Protein backbone atom coordinates (compact mmCIF):
# COMPACT_ATOMS: atom_id res chain seq x y z
CA UNK A 1 0.00 0.00 0.00
CA UNK A 2 2.90 2.35 0.83
CA UNK A 3 4.39 1.65 -2.58
CA UNK A 4 1.04 2.43 -4.31
CA UNK A 5 0.72 5.70 -2.37
CA UNK A 6 4.27 6.63 -3.32
CA UNK A 7 3.54 5.98 -6.99
CA UNK A 8 0.38 8.09 -6.82
CA UNK A 9 2.28 11.00 -5.25
CA UNK A 10 5.01 10.72 -7.86
CA UNK A 11 2.44 10.82 -10.67
CA UNK A 12 0.80 13.91 -9.16
CA UNK A 13 4.19 15.62 -8.94
CA UNK A 14 4.94 14.78 -12.58
CA UNK A 15 1.55 16.12 -13.72
CA UNK A 16 2.12 19.38 -11.86
CA UNK A 17 5.59 19.71 -13.32
CA UNK A 18 4.37 19.03 -16.86
CA UNK A 19 1.52 21.50 -16.39
CA UNK A 20 3.97 24.21 -15.37
CA UNK A 21 6.20 23.41 -18.32
CA UNK A 22 3.22 23.46 -20.68
CA UNK A 23 2.15 26.85 -19.35
CA UNK A 24 5.67 28.09 -19.92
CA UNK A 25 5.67 26.80 -23.48
CA UNK A 26 2.29 28.39 -24.13
CA UNK A 27 3.50 31.69 -22.71
CA UNK A 28 6.62 31.55 -24.83
CA UNK A 29 4.56 30.69 -27.93
CA UNK A 30 2.18 33.58 -27.22
CA UNK A 31 5.13 35.91 -26.85
CA UNK A 32 6.47 34.73 -30.19
CA UNK A 33 3.08 35.36 -31.78
CA UNK A 34 3.01 38.86 -30.35
CA UNK A 35 6.48 39.56 -31.71
CA UNK A 36 5.39 38.15 -35.05
CA UNK A 37 2.28 40.37 -35.07
CA UNK A 38 4.36 43.41 -34.17
CA UNK A 39 6.89 42.70 -36.91
CA UNK A 40 4.17 42.12 -39.51
CA UNK A 41 2.37 45.28 -38.42
CA UNK A 42 5.54 47.31 -38.77
CA UNK A 43 6.31 45.89 -42.20
CA UNK A 44 2.76 46.27 -43.57
CA UNK A 45 1.86 49.61 -41.97
CA UNK A 46 0.94 52.21 -44.62
CA UNK A 47 3.30 55.14 -44.78
CA UNK A 48 1.78 58.62 -44.64
CA UNK A 49 2.13 60.75 -47.73
CA UNK A 50 4.31 63.82 -47.61
CA UNK A 51 2.61 66.56 -45.63
CA UNK A 52 -0.38 64.33 -44.80
CA UNK A 53 0.18 64.31 -41.04
CA UNK A 54 0.61 68.08 -40.73
CA UNK A 55 -2.67 68.80 -42.56
CA UNK A 56 -4.82 66.42 -40.48
CA UNK A 57 -7.37 68.34 -38.37
CA UNK A 58 -7.24 67.97 -34.58
CA UNK A 59 -9.17 64.96 -33.29
CA UNK A 60 -9.21 63.17 -36.66
CA UNK A 61 -8.45 59.46 -36.78
CA UNK A 62 -4.88 58.61 -37.74
CA UNK A 63 -4.75 56.09 -40.61
CA UNK A 64 -1.18 55.19 -39.75
CA UNK A 65 -1.21 54.94 -35.96
CA UNK A 66 1.23 52.16 -35.01
CA UNK A 67 -0.76 50.70 -32.09
CA UNK A 68 -4.05 50.68 -34.03
CA UNK A 69 -2.42 49.04 -37.02
CA UNK A 70 -1.04 46.37 -34.72
CA UNK A 71 -4.62 45.65 -33.60
CA UNK A 72 -5.67 45.27 -37.25
CA UNK A 73 -2.88 42.78 -37.90
CA UNK A 74 -3.66 40.87 -34.72
CA UNK A 75 -7.39 40.64 -35.52
CA UNK A 76 -6.76 39.61 -39.13
CA UNK A 77 -4.61 36.71 -37.89
CA UNK A 78 -6.67 35.63 -34.85
CA UNK A 79 -10.22 37.07 -35.08
CA UNK A 80 -10.41 37.21 -31.28
CA UNK A 81 -13.17 39.08 -29.47
CA UNK A 82 -10.99 41.34 -27.26
CA UNK A 83 -9.10 42.74 -30.26
CA UNK A 84 -12.38 43.28 -32.13
CA UNK A 85 -13.79 45.23 -29.16
CA UNK A 86 -10.66 47.41 -29.09
CA UNK A 87 -10.95 48.19 -32.81
CA UNK A 88 -14.69 48.92 -32.59
CA UNK A 89 -13.96 51.38 -29.77
CA UNK A 90 -11.52 53.21 -32.09
CA UNK A 91 -13.88 53.56 -35.07
CA UNK A 92 -17.37 53.47 -33.56
CA UNK A 93 -17.77 57.25 -33.25
CA UNK A 94 -16.90 57.71 -36.92
CA UNK A 95 -19.49 55.09 -37.94
CA UNK A 96 -22.12 56.70 -35.71
CA UNK A 97 -21.52 60.12 -37.27
CA UNK A 98 -22.06 58.69 -40.75
CA UNK A 99 -25.39 57.27 -39.59
CA UNK A 100 -26.46 60.56 -37.94
CA UNK A 101 -25.69 62.40 -41.17
CA UNK A 102 -28.44 60.57 -43.10
CA UNK A 103 -30.84 59.73 -40.26
CA UNK A 104 -34.07 61.38 -39.20
CA UNK A 105 -34.90 61.61 -35.46
CA UNK A 106 -37.17 58.58 -35.79
CA UNK A 107 -34.68 56.37 -37.67
CA UNK A 108 -31.44 57.39 -35.92
CA UNK A 109 -31.27 54.43 -33.54
CA UNK A 110 -31.84 51.89 -36.33
CA UNK A 111 -29.30 53.50 -38.64
CA UNK A 112 -26.66 53.65 -35.91
CA UNK A 113 -27.14 49.92 -35.40
CA UNK A 114 -26.79 49.32 -39.14
CA UNK A 115 -23.58 51.40 -39.24
CA UNK A 116 -22.05 49.51 -36.31
CA UNK A 117 -22.85 46.15 -37.88
CA UNK A 118 -21.25 47.33 -41.13
CA UNK A 119 -18.16 48.42 -39.17
CA UNK A 120 -17.77 44.91 -37.75
CA UNK A 121 -18.16 43.44 -41.24
CA UNK A 122 -15.47 45.81 -42.54
CA UNK A 123 -13.10 44.84 -39.72
CA UNK A 124 -13.67 41.16 -40.47
CA UNK A 125 -12.97 41.62 -44.20
CA UNK A 126 -10.02 43.99 -43.92
CA UNK A 127 -6.64 42.65 -45.12
CA UNK A 128 -3.76 44.66 -43.55
CA UNK A 129 -1.15 42.98 -45.74
CA UNK A 130 -2.41 45.04 -48.67
CA UNK A 131 -0.99 48.14 -46.90
CA UNK A 132 -4.11 50.25 -47.49
CA UNK A 133 -5.67 52.48 -44.80
CA UNK A 134 -8.67 50.96 -43.06
CA UNK A 135 -10.88 54.02 -42.58
CA UNK A 136 -11.70 54.70 -46.27
CA UNK A 137 -12.53 51.01 -46.70
CA UNK A 138 -14.75 51.07 -43.61
CA UNK A 139 -16.56 54.20 -44.70
CA UNK A 140 -17.41 52.67 -48.07
CA UNK A 141 -18.81 49.60 -46.31
CA UNK A 142 -20.80 51.65 -43.79
CA UNK A 143 -22.21 54.03 -46.42
CA UNK A 144 -23.22 51.12 -48.65
CA UNK A 145 -25.06 49.42 -45.80
CA UNK A 146 -26.82 52.66 -44.88
CA UNK A 147 -27.92 53.23 -48.48
CA UNK A 148 -29.28 49.71 -48.78
CA UNK A 149 -31.16 50.03 -45.50
CA UNK A 150 -32.71 53.35 -46.51
CA UNK A 151 -33.69 51.93 -49.89
CA UNK A 152 -35.23 48.75 -48.45
CA UNK A 153 -36.68 50.01 -45.15
CA UNK A 154 -36.83 53.80 -45.29
CA UNK A 155 -39.63 54.16 -47.86
CA UNK A 156 -43.35 53.52 -47.45
CA UNK A 157 -43.27 52.32 -51.09
CA UNK A 158 -39.91 50.81 -52.02
CA UNK A 159 -38.44 52.38 -55.21
CA UNK A 160 -36.33 50.59 -57.76
CA UNK A 161 -32.56 50.84 -57.43
CA UNK A 162 -32.39 53.11 -60.49
CA UNK A 163 -34.87 55.59 -58.98
CA UNK A 164 -33.24 55.38 -55.56
CA UNK A 165 -29.82 56.26 -56.99
CA UNK A 166 -31.34 59.05 -59.09
CA UNK A 167 -32.95 60.76 -56.06
CA UNK A 168 -29.81 62.39 -54.53
CA UNK A 169 -28.67 63.53 -57.99
CA UNK A 170 -32.11 65.00 -58.56
CA UNK A 171 -31.95 66.85 -55.23
CA UNK A 172 -28.56 68.44 -55.92
CA UNK A 173 -29.50 69.30 -59.53
CA UNK A 174 -32.73 70.91 -58.36
CA UNK A 175 -30.80 73.16 -55.96
CA UNK A 176 -28.31 74.11 -58.69
CA UNK A 177 -30.96 74.90 -61.32
CA UNK A 178 -33.03 76.86 -58.80
CA UNK A 179 -30.04 79.13 -58.21
CA UNK A 180 -29.41 79.40 -61.96
CA UNK A 181 -33.01 80.15 -63.00
CA UNK A 182 -34.20 81.96 -59.89
CA UNK A 183 -37.17 79.56 -59.78
CA UNK A 184 -37.81 75.83 -59.28
CA UNK A 185 -36.94 73.88 -62.47
CA UNK A 186 -39.52 71.87 -64.36
CA UNK A 187 -39.38 68.10 -64.77
CA UNK A 188 -38.28 68.53 -68.39
CA UNK A 189 -35.41 70.82 -67.37
CA UNK A 190 -34.28 68.39 -64.70
CA UNK A 191 -34.46 65.48 -67.14
CA UNK A 192 -32.38 67.40 -69.68
CA UNK A 193 -29.73 68.28 -67.06
CA UNK A 194 -29.51 64.69 -65.82
CA UNK A 195 -29.83 63.12 -69.30
CA UNK A 196 -32.74 60.91 -68.23
CA UNK A 197 -36.40 60.57 -69.21
CA UNK A 198 -39.00 62.94 -67.76
CA UNK A 199 -40.92 59.90 -66.50
CA UNK A 200 -37.90 58.88 -64.38
CA UNK A 201 -37.70 62.37 -62.89
CA UNK A 202 -41.40 62.33 -62.02
CA UNK A 203 -41.07 58.88 -60.46
CA UNK A 204 -38.05 59.97 -58.39
CA UNK A 205 -39.95 63.04 -57.14
CA UNK A 206 -42.95 60.89 -56.23
CA UNK A 207 -40.80 58.32 -54.41
CA UNK A 208 -39.17 61.08 -52.34
CA UNK A 209 -42.58 62.40 -51.35
CA UNK A 210 -43.72 58.89 -50.39
CA UNK A 211 -40.64 58.11 -48.35
CA UNK A 212 -42.66 58.20 -45.10
CA UNK A 213 -46.44 57.87 -44.68
CA UNK A 214 -48.42 61.08 -44.18
CA UNK A 215 -50.22 61.33 -40.85
CA UNK A 216 -54.01 61.34 -41.07
CA UNK A 217 -54.01 63.96 -38.28
CA UNK A 218 -52.09 66.49 -40.39
CA UNK A 219 -54.07 69.74 -40.90
CA UNK A 220 -55.01 70.45 -44.53
CA UNK A 221 -56.15 73.80 -45.90
CA UNK A 222 -57.06 77.00 -44.13
CA UNK A 223 -60.10 75.55 -42.34
CA UNK A 224 -57.94 73.38 -40.09
CA UNK A 225 -59.52 70.11 -41.11
CA UNK A 226 -57.37 67.00 -40.83
CA UNK A 227 -56.53 64.69 -43.71
CA UNK A 228 -58.68 61.98 -42.08
CA UNK A 229 -61.73 64.29 -42.10
CA UNK A 230 -61.27 65.01 -45.79
CA UNK A 231 -60.65 61.41 -46.78
CA UNK A 232 -63.36 59.24 -48.22
CA UNK A 233 -65.60 57.04 -46.10
CA UNK A 234 -66.77 53.47 -46.73
CA UNK A 235 -69.71 53.33 -49.14
CA UNK A 236 -72.34 50.91 -47.88
CA UNK A 237 -73.63 50.40 -51.43
CA UNK A 238 -70.25 48.95 -52.50
CA UNK A 239 -71.11 45.72 -50.71
CA UNK A 240 -73.96 45.16 -53.15
CA UNK A 241 -71.96 45.77 -56.33
CA UNK A 242 -71.02 42.12 -56.80
CA UNK A 243 -74.55 41.03 -55.97
CA UNK A 244 -76.06 43.38 -58.55
CA UNK A 245 -73.53 42.22 -61.13
CA UNK A 246 -74.39 38.58 -60.38
CA UNK A 247 -78.11 39.30 -60.76
CA UNK A 248 -77.55 41.04 -64.11
CA UNK A 249 -75.54 38.08 -65.38
CA UNK A 250 -78.12 35.62 -64.08
CA UNK A 251 -81.18 37.37 -65.56
CA UNK A 252 -79.58 37.94 -68.93
CA UNK A 253 -81.73 36.27 -71.60
CA UNK A 254 -85.00 36.51 -69.68
CA UNK A 255 -87.94 38.08 -71.43
CA UNK A 256 -88.85 41.70 -70.68
CA UNK A 257 -91.99 40.55 -68.88
CA UNK A 258 -90.07 38.18 -66.59
CA UNK A 259 -87.44 40.81 -65.79
CA UNK A 260 -90.18 43.35 -65.01
CA UNK A 261 -91.90 40.82 -62.73
CA UNK A 262 -88.70 40.20 -60.76
CA UNK A 263 -88.04 43.94 -60.50
CA UNK A 264 -91.50 44.73 -59.16
CA UNK A 265 -91.52 41.87 -56.65
CA UNK A 266 -87.92 41.85 -55.34
CA UNK A 267 -86.63 45.39 -55.94
CA UNK A 268 -89.75 47.56 -55.73
CA UNK A 269 -91.17 45.49 -52.88
CA UNK A 270 -94.70 45.02 -54.30
CA UNK A 271 -96.89 42.14 -53.17
CA UNK A 272 -98.23 39.54 -55.60
CA UNK A 273 -101.73 41.02 -55.22
CA UNK A 274 -100.50 44.54 -56.09
CA UNK A 275 -98.72 43.24 -59.16
CA UNK A 276 -101.80 41.29 -60.24
CA UNK A 277 -104.06 44.37 -59.93
CA UNK A 278 -101.59 46.54 -61.85
CA UNK A 279 -101.49 44.09 -64.80
CA UNK A 280 -105.13 42.94 -64.67
CA UNK A 281 -104.37 39.29 -63.90
CA UNK A 282 -105.04 37.02 -60.95
CA UNK A 283 -102.77 36.70 -57.95
CA UNK A 284 -102.45 32.96 -58.75
CA UNK A 285 -101.11 33.84 -62.22
CA UNK A 286 -98.48 36.10 -60.68
CA UNK A 287 -97.50 33.36 -58.19
CA UNK A 288 -97.10 30.76 -60.93
CA UNK A 289 -95.08 33.15 -63.10
CA UNK A 290 -92.70 33.93 -60.22
CA UNK A 291 -92.27 30.23 -59.45
CA UNK A 292 -91.46 29.50 -63.11
CA UNK A 293 -88.85 32.28 -63.36
CA UNK A 294 -87.22 31.30 -60.08
CA UNK A 295 -86.95 27.64 -61.16
CA UNK A 296 -85.21 28.79 -64.33
CA UNK A 297 -82.76 30.95 -62.36
CA UNK A 298 -82.01 28.12 -59.91
CA UNK A 299 -81.23 25.83 -62.82
CA UNK A 300 -78.76 28.39 -64.18
CA UNK A 301 -77.05 28.69 -60.78
CA UNK A 302 -76.78 24.91 -60.45
CA UNK A 303 -75.36 24.60 -63.96
CA UNK A 304 -72.71 27.17 -63.03
XYZ file of C-alpha atoms in Angstrom:
304
model
C 0.000 0.000 0.000
C 2.904 2.350 0.830
C 4.392 1.653 -2.585
C 1.043 2.433 -4.310
C 0.719 5.696 -2.374
C 4.273 6.628 -3.318
C 3.536 5.984 -6.990
C 0.384 8.089 -6.824
C 2.282 10.998 -5.252
C 5.013 10.724 -7.862
C 2.436 10.818 -10.673
C 0.796 13.912 -9.160
C 4.189 15.616 -8.944
C 4.939 14.784 -12.575
C 1.549 16.118 -13.717
C 2.116 19.375 -11.858
C 5.592 19.709 -13.322
C 4.369 19.026 -16.859
C 1.517 21.496 -16.394
C 3.967 24.206 -15.372
C 6.203 23.409 -18.323
C 3.217 23.463 -20.682
C 2.150 26.847 -19.349
C 5.669 28.091 -19.917
C 5.670 26.804 -23.483
C 2.289 28.394 -24.125
C 3.499 31.693 -22.710
C 6.617 31.550 -24.832
C 4.557 30.693 -27.928
C 2.180 33.579 -27.223
C 5.127 35.910 -26.849
C 6.467 34.729 -30.191
C 3.075 35.364 -31.781
C 3.011 38.863 -30.346
C 6.482 39.563 -31.708
C 5.387 38.152 -35.055
C 2.277 40.368 -35.065
C 4.363 43.407 -34.170
C 6.885 42.699 -36.911
C 4.172 42.124 -39.514
C 2.365 45.276 -38.422
C 5.537 47.312 -38.770
C 6.314 45.889 -42.201
C 2.765 46.266 -43.568
C 1.861 49.609 -41.968
C 0.941 52.213 -44.620
C 3.303 55.141 -44.784
C 1.782 58.622 -44.641
C 2.127 60.750 -47.731
C 4.306 63.817 -47.614
C 2.611 66.557 -45.628
C -0.384 64.329 -44.799
C 0.184 64.305 -41.039
C 0.606 68.077 -40.725
C -2.670 68.800 -42.557
C -4.818 66.423 -40.481
C -7.367 68.337 -38.372
C -7.239 67.967 -34.579
C -9.172 64.957 -33.292
C -9.210 63.172 -36.663
C -8.452 59.460 -36.779
C -4.884 58.612 -37.743
C -4.748 56.091 -40.609
C -1.184 55.186 -39.754
C -1.212 54.941 -35.960
C 1.225 52.159 -35.009
C -0.764 50.695 -32.089
C -4.050 50.682 -34.033
C -2.423 49.039 -37.022
C -1.041 46.366 -34.716
C -4.624 45.651 -33.600
C -5.667 45.275 -37.253
C -2.880 42.777 -37.901
C -3.662 40.871 -34.724
C -7.387 40.638 -35.515
C -6.762 39.609 -39.129
C -4.605 36.709 -37.890
C -6.669 35.633 -34.852
C -10.216 37.066 -35.080
C -10.406 37.211 -31.284
C -13.175 39.081 -29.471
C -10.991 41.344 -27.259
C -9.100 42.737 -30.264
C -12.378 43.279 -32.129
C -13.789 45.229 -29.165
C -10.662 47.414 -29.093
C -10.950 48.193 -32.808
C -14.687 48.921 -32.585
C -13.956 51.377 -29.766
C -11.525 53.207 -32.088
C -13.879 53.557 -35.075
C -17.372 53.471 -33.563
C -17.767 57.250 -33.251
C -16.898 57.710 -36.918
C -19.488 55.089 -37.945
C -22.123 56.701 -35.710
C -21.520 60.117 -37.271
C -22.063 58.693 -40.753
C -25.389 57.271 -39.588
C -26.463 60.560 -37.943
C -25.690 62.404 -41.172
C -28.440 60.572 -43.102
C -30.841 59.727 -40.261
C -34.067 61.376 -39.196
C -34.895 61.607 -35.463
C -37.175 58.576 -35.792
C -34.679 56.373 -37.670
C -31.440 57.391 -35.917
C -31.272 54.433 -33.540
C -31.845 51.886 -36.326
C -29.302 53.499 -38.641
C -26.663 53.651 -35.907
C -27.143 49.919 -35.397
C -26.789 49.320 -39.144
C -23.585 51.404 -39.237
C -22.047 49.510 -36.313
C -22.849 46.150 -37.877
C -21.253 47.332 -41.128
C -18.164 48.422 -39.171
C -17.767 44.909 -37.745
C -18.162 43.440 -41.244
C -15.466 45.809 -42.543
C -13.101 44.839 -39.715
C -13.670 41.163 -40.470
C -12.972 41.618 -44.205
C -10.015 43.992 -43.921
C -6.637 42.654 -45.116
C -3.763 44.662 -43.551
C -1.152 42.980 -45.745
C -2.409 45.045 -48.675
C -0.989 48.138 -46.902
C -4.107 50.252 -47.489
C -5.672 52.481 -44.800
C -8.672 50.960 -43.063
C -10.875 54.018 -42.576
C -11.703 54.699 -46.270
C -12.528 51.008 -46.704
C -14.750 51.067 -43.607
C -16.564 54.201 -44.698
C -17.413 52.668 -48.066
C -18.810 49.601 -46.307
C -20.803 51.648 -43.793
C -22.205 54.026 -46.419
C -23.216 51.125 -48.648
C -25.062 49.417 -45.796
C -26.823 52.664 -44.877
C -27.916 53.230 -48.482
C -29.278 49.708 -48.783
C -31.157 50.027 -45.498
C -32.706 53.346 -46.507
C -33.690 51.925 -49.890
C -35.227 48.755 -48.447
C -36.683 50.013 -45.150
C -36.827 53.798 -45.294
C -39.630 54.157 -47.862
C -43.346 53.519 -47.448
C -43.271 52.324 -51.086
C -39.911 50.810 -52.021
C -38.444 52.379 -55.206
C -36.332 50.595 -57.763
C -32.563 50.838 -57.429
C -32.395 53.113 -60.487
C -34.873 55.592 -58.981
C -33.241 55.378 -55.558
C -29.820 56.257 -56.993
C -31.344 59.054 -59.089
C -32.945 60.761 -56.063
C -29.807 62.389 -54.530
C -28.673 63.533 -57.995
C -32.113 64.999 -58.556
C -31.948 66.854 -55.234
C -28.557 68.436 -55.920
C -29.500 69.295 -59.526
C -32.727 70.914 -58.357
C -30.800 73.163 -55.960
C -28.309 74.111 -58.685
C -30.962 74.898 -61.320
C -33.029 76.857 -58.797
C -30.040 79.125 -58.212
C -29.410 79.403 -61.963
C -33.011 80.149 -62.999
C -34.202 81.960 -59.891
C -37.172 79.556 -59.777
C -37.805 75.826 -59.279
C -36.937 73.880 -62.466
C -39.518 71.869 -64.364
C -39.377 68.101 -64.767
C -38.276 68.528 -68.392
C -35.405 70.825 -67.373
C -34.275 68.385 -64.695
C -34.457 65.477 -67.136
C -32.379 67.397 -69.679
C -29.731 68.282 -67.059
C -29.508 64.691 -65.825
C -29.828 63.120 -69.299
C -32.745 60.905 -68.226
C -36.399 60.565 -69.205
C -39.001 62.938 -67.763
C -40.919 59.899 -66.499
C -37.905 58.876 -64.375
C -37.697 62.375 -62.888
C -41.401 62.333 -62.016
C -41.071 58.880 -60.463
C -38.055 59.966 -58.386
C -39.948 63.038 -57.136
C -42.954 60.892 -56.232
C -40.802 58.315 -54.415
C -39.172 61.076 -52.341
C -42.582 62.404 -51.349
C -43.721 58.894 -50.390
C -40.639 58.107 -48.346
C -42.658 58.202 -45.105
C -46.439 57.868 -44.678
C -48.420 61.082 -44.183
C -50.220 61.335 -40.849
C -54.011 61.342 -41.074
C -54.009 63.962 -38.284
C -52.086 66.488 -40.386
C -54.068 69.740 -40.904
C -55.007 70.448 -44.529
C -56.151 73.800 -45.897
C -57.064 77.003 -44.132
C -60.103 75.553 -42.345
C -57.936 73.385 -40.087
C -59.520 70.109 -41.111
C -57.369 67.000 -40.834
C -56.532 64.686 -43.705
C -58.678 61.977 -42.076
C -61.725 64.286 -42.095
C -61.268 65.006 -45.794
C -60.649 61.410 -46.776
C -63.363 59.239 -48.220
C -65.601 57.040 -46.098
C -66.766 53.472 -46.731
C -69.710 53.330 -49.135
C -72.340 50.908 -47.885
C -73.627 50.402 -51.426
C -70.254 48.949 -52.502
C -71.110 45.723 -50.709
C -73.962 45.155 -53.154
C -71.960 45.766 -56.329
C -71.021 42.124 -56.797
C -74.553 41.027 -55.966
C -76.058 43.383 -58.549
C -73.535 42.222 -61.134
C -74.391 38.582 -60.376
C -78.113 39.301 -60.762
C -77.548 41.042 -64.112
C -75.537 38.078 -65.377
C -78.117 35.617 -64.081
C -81.181 37.374 -65.555
C -79.583 37.935 -68.933
C -81.726 36.274 -71.599
C -85.003 36.507 -69.678
C -87.937 38.085 -71.425
C -88.851 41.704 -70.675
C -91.994 40.549 -68.882
C -90.069 38.180 -66.586
C -87.438 40.807 -65.786
C -90.182 43.348 -65.009
C -91.897 40.821 -62.725
C -88.696 40.204 -60.764
C -88.042 43.940 -60.503
C -91.503 44.727 -59.162
C -91.520 41.872 -56.650
C -87.921 41.852 -55.345
C -86.631 45.388 -55.938
C -89.748 47.558 -55.725
C -91.171 45.494 -52.883
C -94.701 45.016 -54.301
C -96.895 42.139 -53.172
C -98.233 39.541 -55.600
C -101.725 41.023 -55.221
C -100.501 44.541 -56.088
C -98.718 43.238 -59.159
C -101.801 41.290 -60.245
C -104.065 44.371 -59.925
C -101.590 46.537 -61.846
C -101.493 44.092 -64.796
C -105.127 42.942 -64.673
C -104.375 39.290 -63.896
C -105.035 37.020 -60.947
C -102.772 36.697 -57.945
C -102.449 32.963 -58.747
C -101.111 33.837 -62.221
C -98.477 36.100 -60.680
C -97.496 33.363 -58.186
C -97.100 30.761 -60.930
C -95.077 33.153 -63.100
C -92.699 33.927 -60.219
C -92.265 30.228 -59.449
C -91.462 29.500 -63.105
C -88.853 32.282 -63.361
C -87.215 31.297 -60.076
C -86.947 27.638 -61.161
C -85.208 28.792 -64.332
C -82.761 30.948 -62.364
C -82.012 28.118 -59.906
C -81.227 25.826 -62.816
C -78.756 28.392 -64.183
C -77.048 28.692 -60.782
C -76.779 24.914 -60.452
C -75.359 24.602 -63.965
C -72.714 27.168 -63.031
